[in-house]
Tab-separated table of C-alpha atoms and ligand atoms in Angstrom:
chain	number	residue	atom	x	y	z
J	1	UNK	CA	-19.211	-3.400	-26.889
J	2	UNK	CA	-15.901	-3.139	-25.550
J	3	UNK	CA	-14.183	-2.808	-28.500
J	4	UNK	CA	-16.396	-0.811	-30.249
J	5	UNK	CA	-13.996	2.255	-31.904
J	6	UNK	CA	-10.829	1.051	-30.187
J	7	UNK	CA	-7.294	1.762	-32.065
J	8	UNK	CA	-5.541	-1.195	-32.110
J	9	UNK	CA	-2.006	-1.819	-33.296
J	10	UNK	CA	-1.530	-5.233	-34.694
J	11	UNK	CA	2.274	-6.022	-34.967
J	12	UNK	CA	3.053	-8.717	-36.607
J	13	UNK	CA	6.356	-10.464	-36.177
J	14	UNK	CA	8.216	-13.174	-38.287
J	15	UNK	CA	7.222	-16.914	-36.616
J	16	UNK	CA	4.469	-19.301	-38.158
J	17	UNK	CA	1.884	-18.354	-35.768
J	18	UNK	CA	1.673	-15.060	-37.573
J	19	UNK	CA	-1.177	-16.913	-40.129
J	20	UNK	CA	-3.549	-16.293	-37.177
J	21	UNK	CA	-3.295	-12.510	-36.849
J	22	UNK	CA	-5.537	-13.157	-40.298
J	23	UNK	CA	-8.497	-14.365	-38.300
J	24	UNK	CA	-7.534	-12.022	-35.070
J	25	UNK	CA	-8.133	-8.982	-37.462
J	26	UNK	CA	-11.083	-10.315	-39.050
J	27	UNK	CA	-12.226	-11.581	-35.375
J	28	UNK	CA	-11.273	-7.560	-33.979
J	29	UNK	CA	-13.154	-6.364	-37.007
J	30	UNK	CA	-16.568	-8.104	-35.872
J	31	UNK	CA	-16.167	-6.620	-32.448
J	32	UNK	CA	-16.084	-3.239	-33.997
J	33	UNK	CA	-11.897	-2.684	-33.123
J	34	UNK	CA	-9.825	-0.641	-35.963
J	35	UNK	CA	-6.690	-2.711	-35.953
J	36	UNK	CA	-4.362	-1.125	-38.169
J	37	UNK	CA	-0.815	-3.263	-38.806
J	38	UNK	CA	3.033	-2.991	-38.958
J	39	UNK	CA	4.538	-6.515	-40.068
J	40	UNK	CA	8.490	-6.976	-39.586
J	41	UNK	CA	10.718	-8.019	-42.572
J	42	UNK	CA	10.351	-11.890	-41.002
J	43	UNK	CA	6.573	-11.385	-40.462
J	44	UNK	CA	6.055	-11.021	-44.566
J	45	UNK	CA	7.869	-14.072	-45.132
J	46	UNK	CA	4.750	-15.856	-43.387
J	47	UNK	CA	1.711	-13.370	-44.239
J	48	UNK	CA	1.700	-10.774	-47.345
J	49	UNK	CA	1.236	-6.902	-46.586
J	50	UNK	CA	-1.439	-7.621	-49.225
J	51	UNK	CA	-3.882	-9.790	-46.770
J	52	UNK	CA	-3.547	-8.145	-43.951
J	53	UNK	CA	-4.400	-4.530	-46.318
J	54	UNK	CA	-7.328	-6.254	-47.441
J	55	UNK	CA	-8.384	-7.265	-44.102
J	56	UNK	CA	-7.687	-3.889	-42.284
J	57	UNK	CA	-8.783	-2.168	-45.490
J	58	UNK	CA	-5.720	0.156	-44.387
J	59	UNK	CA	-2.696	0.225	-45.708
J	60	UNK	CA	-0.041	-1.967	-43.991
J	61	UNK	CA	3.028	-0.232	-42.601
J	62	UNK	CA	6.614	-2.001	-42.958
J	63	UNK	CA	9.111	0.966	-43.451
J	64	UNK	CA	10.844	2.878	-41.046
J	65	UNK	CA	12.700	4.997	-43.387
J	66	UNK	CA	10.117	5.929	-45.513
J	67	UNK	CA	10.146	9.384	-46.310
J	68	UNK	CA	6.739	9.416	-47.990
J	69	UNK	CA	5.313	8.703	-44.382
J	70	UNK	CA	4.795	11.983	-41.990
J	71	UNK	CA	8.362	13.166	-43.006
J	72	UNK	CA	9.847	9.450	-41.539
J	73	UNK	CA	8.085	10.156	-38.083
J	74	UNK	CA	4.885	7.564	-38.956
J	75	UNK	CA	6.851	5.395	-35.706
J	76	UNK	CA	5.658	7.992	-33.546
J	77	UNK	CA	1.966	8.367	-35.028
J	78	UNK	CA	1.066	5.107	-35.398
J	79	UNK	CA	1.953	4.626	-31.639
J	80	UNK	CA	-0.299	8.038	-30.845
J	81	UNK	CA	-2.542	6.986	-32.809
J	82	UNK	CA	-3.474	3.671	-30.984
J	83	UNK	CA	-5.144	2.659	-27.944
J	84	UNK	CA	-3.645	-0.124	-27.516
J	85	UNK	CA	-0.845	-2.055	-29.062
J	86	UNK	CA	-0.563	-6.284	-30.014
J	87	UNK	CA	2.159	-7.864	-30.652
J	88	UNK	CA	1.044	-11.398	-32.258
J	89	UNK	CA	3.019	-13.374	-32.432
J	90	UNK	CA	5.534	-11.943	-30.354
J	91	UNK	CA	8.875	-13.544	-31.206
J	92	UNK	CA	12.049	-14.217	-28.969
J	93	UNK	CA	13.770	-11.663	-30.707
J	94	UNK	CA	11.488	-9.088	-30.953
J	95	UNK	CA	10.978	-9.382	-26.962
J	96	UNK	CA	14.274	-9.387	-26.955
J	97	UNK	CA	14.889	-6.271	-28.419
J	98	UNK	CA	12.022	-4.407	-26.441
J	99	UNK	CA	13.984	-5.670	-22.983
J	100	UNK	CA	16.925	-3.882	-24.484
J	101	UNK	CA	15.449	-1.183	-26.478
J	102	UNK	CA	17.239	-1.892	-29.635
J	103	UNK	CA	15.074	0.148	-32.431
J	104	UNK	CA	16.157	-1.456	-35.659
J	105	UNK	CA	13.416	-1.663	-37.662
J	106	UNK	CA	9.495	-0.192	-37.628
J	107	UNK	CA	8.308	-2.559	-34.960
J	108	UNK	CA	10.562	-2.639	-32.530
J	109	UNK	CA	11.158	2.299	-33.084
J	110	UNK	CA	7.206	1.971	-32.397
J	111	UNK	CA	7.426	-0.531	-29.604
J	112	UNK	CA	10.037	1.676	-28.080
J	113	UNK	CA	8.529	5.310	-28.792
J	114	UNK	CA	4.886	4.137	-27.474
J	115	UNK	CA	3.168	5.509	-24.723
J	116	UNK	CA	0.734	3.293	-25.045
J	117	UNK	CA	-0.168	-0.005	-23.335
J	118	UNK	CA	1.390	-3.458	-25.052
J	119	UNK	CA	-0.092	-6.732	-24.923
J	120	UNK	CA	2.147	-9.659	-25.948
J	121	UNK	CA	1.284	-13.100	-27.469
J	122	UNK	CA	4.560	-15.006	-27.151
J	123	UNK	CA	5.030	-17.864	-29.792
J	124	UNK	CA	8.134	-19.875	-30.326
J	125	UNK	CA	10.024	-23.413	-29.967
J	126	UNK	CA	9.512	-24.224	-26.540
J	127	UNK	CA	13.551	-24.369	-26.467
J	128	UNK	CA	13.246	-20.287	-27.007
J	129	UNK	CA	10.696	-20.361	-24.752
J	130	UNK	CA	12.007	-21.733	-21.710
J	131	UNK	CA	15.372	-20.401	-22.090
J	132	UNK	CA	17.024	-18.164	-19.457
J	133	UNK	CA	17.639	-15.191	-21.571
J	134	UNK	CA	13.917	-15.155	-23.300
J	135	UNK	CA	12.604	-15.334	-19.534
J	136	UNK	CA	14.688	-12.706	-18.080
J	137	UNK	CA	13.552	-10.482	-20.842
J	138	UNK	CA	9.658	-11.407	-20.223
J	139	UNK	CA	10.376	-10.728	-16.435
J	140	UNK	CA	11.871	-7.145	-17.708
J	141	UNK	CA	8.849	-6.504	-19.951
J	142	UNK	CA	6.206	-7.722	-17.500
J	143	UNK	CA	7.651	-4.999	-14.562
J	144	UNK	CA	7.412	-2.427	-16.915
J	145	UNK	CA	3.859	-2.866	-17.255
J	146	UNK	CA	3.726	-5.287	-20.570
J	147	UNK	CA	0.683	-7.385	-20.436
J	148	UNK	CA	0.825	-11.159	-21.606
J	149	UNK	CA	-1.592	-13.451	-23.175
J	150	UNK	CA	-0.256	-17.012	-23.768
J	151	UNK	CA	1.468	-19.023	-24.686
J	152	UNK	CA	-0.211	-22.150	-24.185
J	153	UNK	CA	1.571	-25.615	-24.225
J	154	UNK	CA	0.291	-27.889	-27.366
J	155	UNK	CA	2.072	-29.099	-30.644
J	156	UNK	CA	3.900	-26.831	-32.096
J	157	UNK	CA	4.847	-26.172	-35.847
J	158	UNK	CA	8.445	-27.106	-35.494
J	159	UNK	CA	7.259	-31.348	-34.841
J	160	UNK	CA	7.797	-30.537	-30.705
J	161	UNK	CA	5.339	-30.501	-28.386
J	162	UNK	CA	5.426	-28.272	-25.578
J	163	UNK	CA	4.856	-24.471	-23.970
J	164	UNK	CA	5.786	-22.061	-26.873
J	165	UNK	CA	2.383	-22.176	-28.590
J	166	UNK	CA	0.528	-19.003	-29.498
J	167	UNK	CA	-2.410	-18.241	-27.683
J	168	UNK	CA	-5.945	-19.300	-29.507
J	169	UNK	CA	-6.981	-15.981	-31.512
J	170	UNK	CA	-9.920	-16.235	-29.331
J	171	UNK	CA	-7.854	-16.282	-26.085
J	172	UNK	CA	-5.990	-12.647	-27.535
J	173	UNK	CA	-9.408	-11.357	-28.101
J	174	UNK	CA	-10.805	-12.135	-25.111
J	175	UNK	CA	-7.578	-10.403	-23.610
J	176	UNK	CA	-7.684	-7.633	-25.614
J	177	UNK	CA	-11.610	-6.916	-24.188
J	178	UNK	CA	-10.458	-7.812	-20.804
J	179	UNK	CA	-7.733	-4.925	-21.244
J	180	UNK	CA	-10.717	-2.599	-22.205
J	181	UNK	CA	-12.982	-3.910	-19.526
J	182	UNK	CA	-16.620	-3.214	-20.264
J	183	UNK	CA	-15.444	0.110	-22.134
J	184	UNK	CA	-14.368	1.608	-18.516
J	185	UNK	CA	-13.878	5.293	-18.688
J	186	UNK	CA	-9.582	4.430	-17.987
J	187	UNK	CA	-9.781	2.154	-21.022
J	188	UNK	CA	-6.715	2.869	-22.810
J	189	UNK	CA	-5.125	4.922	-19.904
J	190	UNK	CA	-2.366	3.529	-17.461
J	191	UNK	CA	-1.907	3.792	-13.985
J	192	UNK	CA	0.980	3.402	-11.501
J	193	UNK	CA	-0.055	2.315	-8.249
J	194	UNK	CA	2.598	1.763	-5.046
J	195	UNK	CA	1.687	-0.248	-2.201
J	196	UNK	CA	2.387	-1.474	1.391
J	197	UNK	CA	5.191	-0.731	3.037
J	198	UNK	CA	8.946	-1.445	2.557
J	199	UNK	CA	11.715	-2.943	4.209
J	200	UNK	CA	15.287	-1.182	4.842
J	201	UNK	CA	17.307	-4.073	5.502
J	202	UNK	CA	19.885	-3.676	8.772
J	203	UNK	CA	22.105	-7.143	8.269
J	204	UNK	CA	20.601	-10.253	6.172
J	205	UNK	CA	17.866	-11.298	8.947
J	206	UNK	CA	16.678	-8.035	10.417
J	207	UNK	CA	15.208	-4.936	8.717
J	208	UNK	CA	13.092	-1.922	9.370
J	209	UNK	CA	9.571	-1.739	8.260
J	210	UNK	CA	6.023	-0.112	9.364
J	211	UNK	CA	2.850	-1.744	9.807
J	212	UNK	CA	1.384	-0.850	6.299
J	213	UNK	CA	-0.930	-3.812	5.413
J	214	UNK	CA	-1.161	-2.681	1.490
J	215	UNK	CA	-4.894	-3.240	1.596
J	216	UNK	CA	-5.781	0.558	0.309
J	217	UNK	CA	-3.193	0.393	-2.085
J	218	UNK	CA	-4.195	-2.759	-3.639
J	219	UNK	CA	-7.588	-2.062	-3.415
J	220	UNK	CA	-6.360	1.382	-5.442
J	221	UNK	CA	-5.148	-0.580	-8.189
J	222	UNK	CA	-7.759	-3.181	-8.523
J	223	UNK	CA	-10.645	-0.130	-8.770
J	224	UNK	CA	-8.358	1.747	-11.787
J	225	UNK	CA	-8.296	-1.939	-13.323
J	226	UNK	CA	-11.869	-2.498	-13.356
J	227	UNK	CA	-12.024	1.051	-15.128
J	228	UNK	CA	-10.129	-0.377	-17.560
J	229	UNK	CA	-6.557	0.869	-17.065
J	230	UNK	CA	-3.337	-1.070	-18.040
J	231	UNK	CA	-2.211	-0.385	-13.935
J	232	UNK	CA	0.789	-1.506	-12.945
J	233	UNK	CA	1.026	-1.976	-8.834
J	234	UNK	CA	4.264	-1.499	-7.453
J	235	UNK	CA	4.041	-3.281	-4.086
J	236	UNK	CA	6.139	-3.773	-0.945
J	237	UNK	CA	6.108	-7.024	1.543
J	238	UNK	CA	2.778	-7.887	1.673
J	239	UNK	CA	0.410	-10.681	2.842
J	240	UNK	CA	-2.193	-10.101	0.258
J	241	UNK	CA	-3.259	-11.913	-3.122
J	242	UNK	CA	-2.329	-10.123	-6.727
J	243	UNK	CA	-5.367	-8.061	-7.725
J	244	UNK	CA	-6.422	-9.967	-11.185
J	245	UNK	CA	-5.720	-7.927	-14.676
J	246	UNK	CA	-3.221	-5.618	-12.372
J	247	UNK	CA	0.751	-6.348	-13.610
J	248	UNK	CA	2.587	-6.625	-10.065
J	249	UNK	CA	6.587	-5.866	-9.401
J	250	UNK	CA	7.031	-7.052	-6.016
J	251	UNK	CA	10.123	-4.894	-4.197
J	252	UNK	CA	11.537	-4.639	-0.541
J	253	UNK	CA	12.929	-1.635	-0.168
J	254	UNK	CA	12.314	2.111	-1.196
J	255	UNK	CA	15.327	2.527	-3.532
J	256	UNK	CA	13.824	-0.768	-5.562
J	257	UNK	CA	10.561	0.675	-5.327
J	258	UNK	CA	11.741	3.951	-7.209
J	259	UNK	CA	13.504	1.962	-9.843
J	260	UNK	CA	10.443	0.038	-10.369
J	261	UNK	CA	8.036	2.903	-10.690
J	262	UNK	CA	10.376	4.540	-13.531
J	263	UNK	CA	10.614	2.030	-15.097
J	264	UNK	CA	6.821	1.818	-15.490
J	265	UNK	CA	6.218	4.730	-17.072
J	266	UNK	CA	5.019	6.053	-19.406
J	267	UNK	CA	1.702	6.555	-16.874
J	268	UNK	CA	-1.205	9.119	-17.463
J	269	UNK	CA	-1.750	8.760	-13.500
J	270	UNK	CA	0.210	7.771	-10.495
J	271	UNK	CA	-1.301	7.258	-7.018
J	272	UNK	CA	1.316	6.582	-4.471
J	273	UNK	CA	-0.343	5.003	-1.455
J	274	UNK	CA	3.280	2.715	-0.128
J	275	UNK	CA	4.032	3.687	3.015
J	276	UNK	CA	7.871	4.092	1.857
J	277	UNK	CA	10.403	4.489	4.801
J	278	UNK	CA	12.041	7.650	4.830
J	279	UNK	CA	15.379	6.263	5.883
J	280	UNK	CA	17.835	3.245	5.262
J	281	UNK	CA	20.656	2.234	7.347
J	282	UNK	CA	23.661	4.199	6.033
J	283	UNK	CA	25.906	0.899	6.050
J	284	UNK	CA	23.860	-2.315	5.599
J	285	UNK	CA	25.881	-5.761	7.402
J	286	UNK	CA	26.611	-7.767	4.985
J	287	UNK	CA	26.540	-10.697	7.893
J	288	UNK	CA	24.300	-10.712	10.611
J	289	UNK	CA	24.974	-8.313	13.358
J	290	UNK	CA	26.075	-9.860	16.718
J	291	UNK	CA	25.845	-9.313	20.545
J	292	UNK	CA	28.856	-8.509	21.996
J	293	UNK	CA	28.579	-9.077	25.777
J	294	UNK	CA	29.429	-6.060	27.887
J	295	UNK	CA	29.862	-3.859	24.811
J	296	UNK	CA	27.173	-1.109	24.031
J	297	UNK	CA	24.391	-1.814	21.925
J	298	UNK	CA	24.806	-0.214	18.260
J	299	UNK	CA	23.636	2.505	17.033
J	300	UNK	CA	22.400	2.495	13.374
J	301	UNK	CA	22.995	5.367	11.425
J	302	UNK	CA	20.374	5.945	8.933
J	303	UNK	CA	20.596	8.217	5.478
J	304	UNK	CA	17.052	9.498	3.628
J	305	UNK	CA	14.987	7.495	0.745
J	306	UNK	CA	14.116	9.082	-2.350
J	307	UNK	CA	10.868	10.597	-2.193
J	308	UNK	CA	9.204	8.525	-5.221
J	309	UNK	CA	6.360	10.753	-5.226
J	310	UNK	CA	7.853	14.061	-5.325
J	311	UNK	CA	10.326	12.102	-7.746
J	312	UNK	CA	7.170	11.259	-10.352
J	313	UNK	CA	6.136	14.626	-9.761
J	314	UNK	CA	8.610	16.467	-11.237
J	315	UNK	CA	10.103	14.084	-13.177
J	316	UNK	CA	9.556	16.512	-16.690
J	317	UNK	CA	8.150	15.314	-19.498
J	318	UNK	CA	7.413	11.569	-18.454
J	319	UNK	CA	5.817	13.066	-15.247
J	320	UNK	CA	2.177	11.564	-15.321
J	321	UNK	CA	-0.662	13.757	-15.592
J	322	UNK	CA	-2.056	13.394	-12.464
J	323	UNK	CA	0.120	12.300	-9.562
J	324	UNK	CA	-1.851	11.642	-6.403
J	325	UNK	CA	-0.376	10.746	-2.912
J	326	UNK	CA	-0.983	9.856	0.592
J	327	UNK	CA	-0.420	11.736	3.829
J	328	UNK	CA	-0.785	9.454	6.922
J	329	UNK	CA	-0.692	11.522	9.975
J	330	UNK	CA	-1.717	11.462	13.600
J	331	UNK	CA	-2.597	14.727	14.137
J	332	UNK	CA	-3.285	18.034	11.978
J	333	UNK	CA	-4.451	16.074	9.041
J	334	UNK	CA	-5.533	19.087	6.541
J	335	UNK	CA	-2.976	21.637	7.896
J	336	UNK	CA	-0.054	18.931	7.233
J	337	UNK	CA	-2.017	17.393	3.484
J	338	UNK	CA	-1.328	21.406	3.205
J	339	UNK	CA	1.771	21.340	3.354
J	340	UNK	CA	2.726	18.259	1.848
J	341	UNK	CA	0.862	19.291	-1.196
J	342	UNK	CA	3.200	22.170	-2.016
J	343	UNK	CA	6.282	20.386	-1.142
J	344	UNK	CA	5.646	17.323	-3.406
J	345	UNK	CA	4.170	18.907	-6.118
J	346	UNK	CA	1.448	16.797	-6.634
J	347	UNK	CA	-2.003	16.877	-7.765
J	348	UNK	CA	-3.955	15.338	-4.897
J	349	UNK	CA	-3.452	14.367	-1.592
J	350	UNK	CA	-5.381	12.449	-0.085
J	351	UNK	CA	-4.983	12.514	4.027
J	352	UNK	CA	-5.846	9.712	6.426
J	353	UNK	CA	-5.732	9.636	9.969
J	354	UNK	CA	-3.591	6.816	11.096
J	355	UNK	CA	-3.875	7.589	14.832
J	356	UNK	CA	-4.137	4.044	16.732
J	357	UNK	CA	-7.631	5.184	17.943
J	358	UNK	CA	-8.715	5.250	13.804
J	359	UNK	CA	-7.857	1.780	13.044
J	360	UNK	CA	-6.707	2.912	9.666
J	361	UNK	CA	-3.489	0.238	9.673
J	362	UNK	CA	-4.330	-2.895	8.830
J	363	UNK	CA	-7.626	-2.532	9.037
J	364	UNK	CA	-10.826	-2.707	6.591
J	365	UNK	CA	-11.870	0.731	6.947
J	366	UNK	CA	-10.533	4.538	6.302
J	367	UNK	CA	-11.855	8.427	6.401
J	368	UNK	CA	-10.203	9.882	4.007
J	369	UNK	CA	-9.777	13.885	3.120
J	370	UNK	CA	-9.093	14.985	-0.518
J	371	UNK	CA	-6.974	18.266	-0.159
J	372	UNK	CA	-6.275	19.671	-3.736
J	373	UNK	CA	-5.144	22.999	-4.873
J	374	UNK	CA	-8.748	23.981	-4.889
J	375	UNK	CA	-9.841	23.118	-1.174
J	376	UNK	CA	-10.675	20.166	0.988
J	377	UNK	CA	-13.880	16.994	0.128
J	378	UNK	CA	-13.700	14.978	3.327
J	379	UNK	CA	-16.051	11.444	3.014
J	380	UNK	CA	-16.955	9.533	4.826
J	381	UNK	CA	-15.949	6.497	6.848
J	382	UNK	CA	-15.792	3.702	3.963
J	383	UNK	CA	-15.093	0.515	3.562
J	384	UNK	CA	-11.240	0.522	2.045
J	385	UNK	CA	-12.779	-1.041	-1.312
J	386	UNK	CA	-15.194	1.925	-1.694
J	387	UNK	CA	-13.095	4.520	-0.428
J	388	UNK	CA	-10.522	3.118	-4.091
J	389	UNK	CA	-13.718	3.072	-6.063
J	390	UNK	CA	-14.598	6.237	-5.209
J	391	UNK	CA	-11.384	8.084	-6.178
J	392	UNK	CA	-10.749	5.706	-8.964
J	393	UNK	CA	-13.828	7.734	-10.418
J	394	UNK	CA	-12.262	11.003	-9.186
J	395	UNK	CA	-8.769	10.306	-11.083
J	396	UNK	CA	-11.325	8.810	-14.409
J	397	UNK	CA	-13.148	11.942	-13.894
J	398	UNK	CA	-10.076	14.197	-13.459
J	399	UNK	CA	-8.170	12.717	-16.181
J	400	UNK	CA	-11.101	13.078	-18.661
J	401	UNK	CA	-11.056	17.084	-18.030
J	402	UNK	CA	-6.987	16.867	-18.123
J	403	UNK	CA	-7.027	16.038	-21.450
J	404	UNK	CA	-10.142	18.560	-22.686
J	405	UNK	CA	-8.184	21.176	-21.017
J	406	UNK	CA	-4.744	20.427	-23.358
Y	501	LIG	O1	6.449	12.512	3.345
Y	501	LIG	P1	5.398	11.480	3.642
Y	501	LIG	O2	5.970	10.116	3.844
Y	501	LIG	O3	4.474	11.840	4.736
Y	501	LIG	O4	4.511	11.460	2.316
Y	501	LIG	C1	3.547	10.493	2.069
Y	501	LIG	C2	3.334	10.336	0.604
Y	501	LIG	O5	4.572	10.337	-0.099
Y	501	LIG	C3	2.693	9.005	0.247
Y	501	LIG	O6	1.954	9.188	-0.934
Y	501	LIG	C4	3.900	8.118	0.010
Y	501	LIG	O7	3.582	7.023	-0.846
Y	501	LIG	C5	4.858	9.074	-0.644
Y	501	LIG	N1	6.274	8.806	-0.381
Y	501	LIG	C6	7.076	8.372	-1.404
Y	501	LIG	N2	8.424	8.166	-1.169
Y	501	LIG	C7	8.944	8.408	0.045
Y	501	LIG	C8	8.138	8.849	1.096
Y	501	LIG	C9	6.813	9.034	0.856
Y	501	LIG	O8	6.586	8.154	-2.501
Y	501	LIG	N3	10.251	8.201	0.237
């Protein structure tokens, strides 16, 4: 059933795989999926607009210029109007030009005006494949969220046999339901999580860090994933295992941790659970720091982080629609949640006690408060895992109302 009624954008790029995307529509179409298509000038030397029209029973869409289409603005609709897009296959150049945001031709104005989440189904020579440049602009892709499927290793059309091969329709499909979990209220939505704690490097071997464990935050971004969000998790040092479905950007330190959360959005919610430093060292050593005998210890003068939260929260018209954070305190929880409400301009707070006598770091458990603009729901002690289903419902919940409001 999870596809039942889901929007899906079939783009269909110029490489010989693109005979499949024949069967993945008809496949989509069984499940109950709308795919509608946009094939690139190379794509129709492989398929014709006219089979994949028959098999959409839409029309197929190949023109940016077209002035017949929503007064030339059909790049923008076709995005809006999707819940999710494909790219199959997804060719070196076409990834190529989403790492770089070129917008040359239909696909690649839609890929860059989406707000929508983008699954990829590489397929090339296993040359292209493996080469620097095409995995550099994967690695881009993937830590702004992109989801993957493929490719597997096999022959392949060009008489070589290697990685390059586009993933068995069956294998998209199957990723394509995965993405929509079992029709999860956050199907179709996406979610920026950050995590754990970072690390303000002092000279190459010694930094400063807190004892954040990441287990909330992970746990965070695992619940909105089994809701069916696209979630990307942007996570600090931690000694825990990737949450499955979730796209991870590992970082260090709070400056790389703000970078990476940009450049994950577009995000229709953001829960910021990283226990981000507040300060660097002003001057980092670019060797390591020694002991001088007799001479003073030194003193390390430190300059503030950007505040990622309060950054996503006003960050104007890419600001999510609901922006959640954390306030970990040791005393005054609500009156300080409060306060840090206002200041960050967030949606949500929710406040934990991380007194030593609570256990909260590192631990398997937390009481959490949920201080709002419209007062205080304090739960119970839970385990971490049900304390992230639980609001993962509140933000589905929230989010649903959002949108009825608009
Ligand atoms: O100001 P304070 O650190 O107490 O605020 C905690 C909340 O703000 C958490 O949600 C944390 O993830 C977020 N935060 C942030 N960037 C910072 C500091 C805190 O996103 N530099």
């Amino acid at each position: 059933m999870a596809l039942v009624g889901r929007r899906v954008l079939l783009i269909v790029a110029g490489g010989i795989a693109a005979y499949k995307c024949l069967d993945l529509i008809r496949r989509l179409r069984e499940r109950g999926a709308r795919p509608r298509c946009v094939l690139t000038r190379g794509g129709a030397q492989f398929v014709t607009p006219l089979s994949l029209a028959a098999l959409t029973e839409d029309r197929v869409y190949d023109d940016l210029f077209s002035l017949t289409e929503d007064n030339g603005m059909s790049h923008i609709r076709l995005s809006r109007e999707a819940d999710l897009v494909v790219v199959a296959p997804a060719t070196a150049d076409l990834m190529a030009k989403m790492a770089t945001g070129l917008a040359d031709d239909l696909a690649s104005t839609v890929l860059l005006a989406s707000d929508k989440p983008i699954l990829l189904a590489p397929s090339m020579n296993l040359f292209m494949w493996n080469h620097p440049a095409t995995q550099a602009n994967l690695a881009t892709l993937r830590r702004r969220g992109v989801l993957q499927v493929g490719p597997g290793a096999g022959d392949l059309a060009c008489g070589e046999v290697g990685d390059g091969r586009m993933a068995e329709v069956g294998d998209i499909v199957a990723a394509i339901e995965a993405h929509f979990g079992a029709a999860g209220p956050l199907a179709g939505r996406r979610a920026l999580v950050t995590s754990g704690p970072t690390h303000e490097p002092i000279d190459p071997v010694r930094f400063i860090a807190n004892r954040s464990s990441g287990k909330q935050g992970h746990a965070i971004a695992a619940a909105l994933e089994r809701l069916g969000a696209a979630v990307t998790l942007v996570s600090g040092p931690v000694a825990l295992p990737d949450p499955p479905g979730v796209a991870v950007v590992k970082v260090e330190t709070a400056v790389e941790m703000k970078e990476a959360c940009f450049a994950a959005l577009p995000a229709d919610v953001a829960v910021c659970a990283a226990a981000v430093a507040d300060w660097r060292v002003a001057e980092q050593a670019q060797e390591k720091r020694k002991k001088v005998e007799g001479a003073p210890p030194p003193t390390l003068a430190l300059t503030p982080n950007p505040d990622i939260l309060a950054g996503l929260a006003a960050a104007g018209g890419r600001r999510p629609r609901l922006v959640v954070g954390f306030a970990a305190e040791t005393e005054n929880l609500i009156g300080h949640a409060q306060a840090k409400l206002a200041r960050k301009g967030c949606d949500l707070i929710v406040a934990n006690d991380v007194s030593p006598a609570a256990g909260t770091f590192g631990g398997d458990s937390n009481t959490v408060h949920l201080v709002g603009p419209d007062g205080v729901e304090s739960w119970p002690a839970l385990p971490k895992e049900a304390v992230a289903a639980r609001l993962a419902e509140w933000i589905a919940a929230r989010l649903a109302a959002v949108v009825e409001d608009r």
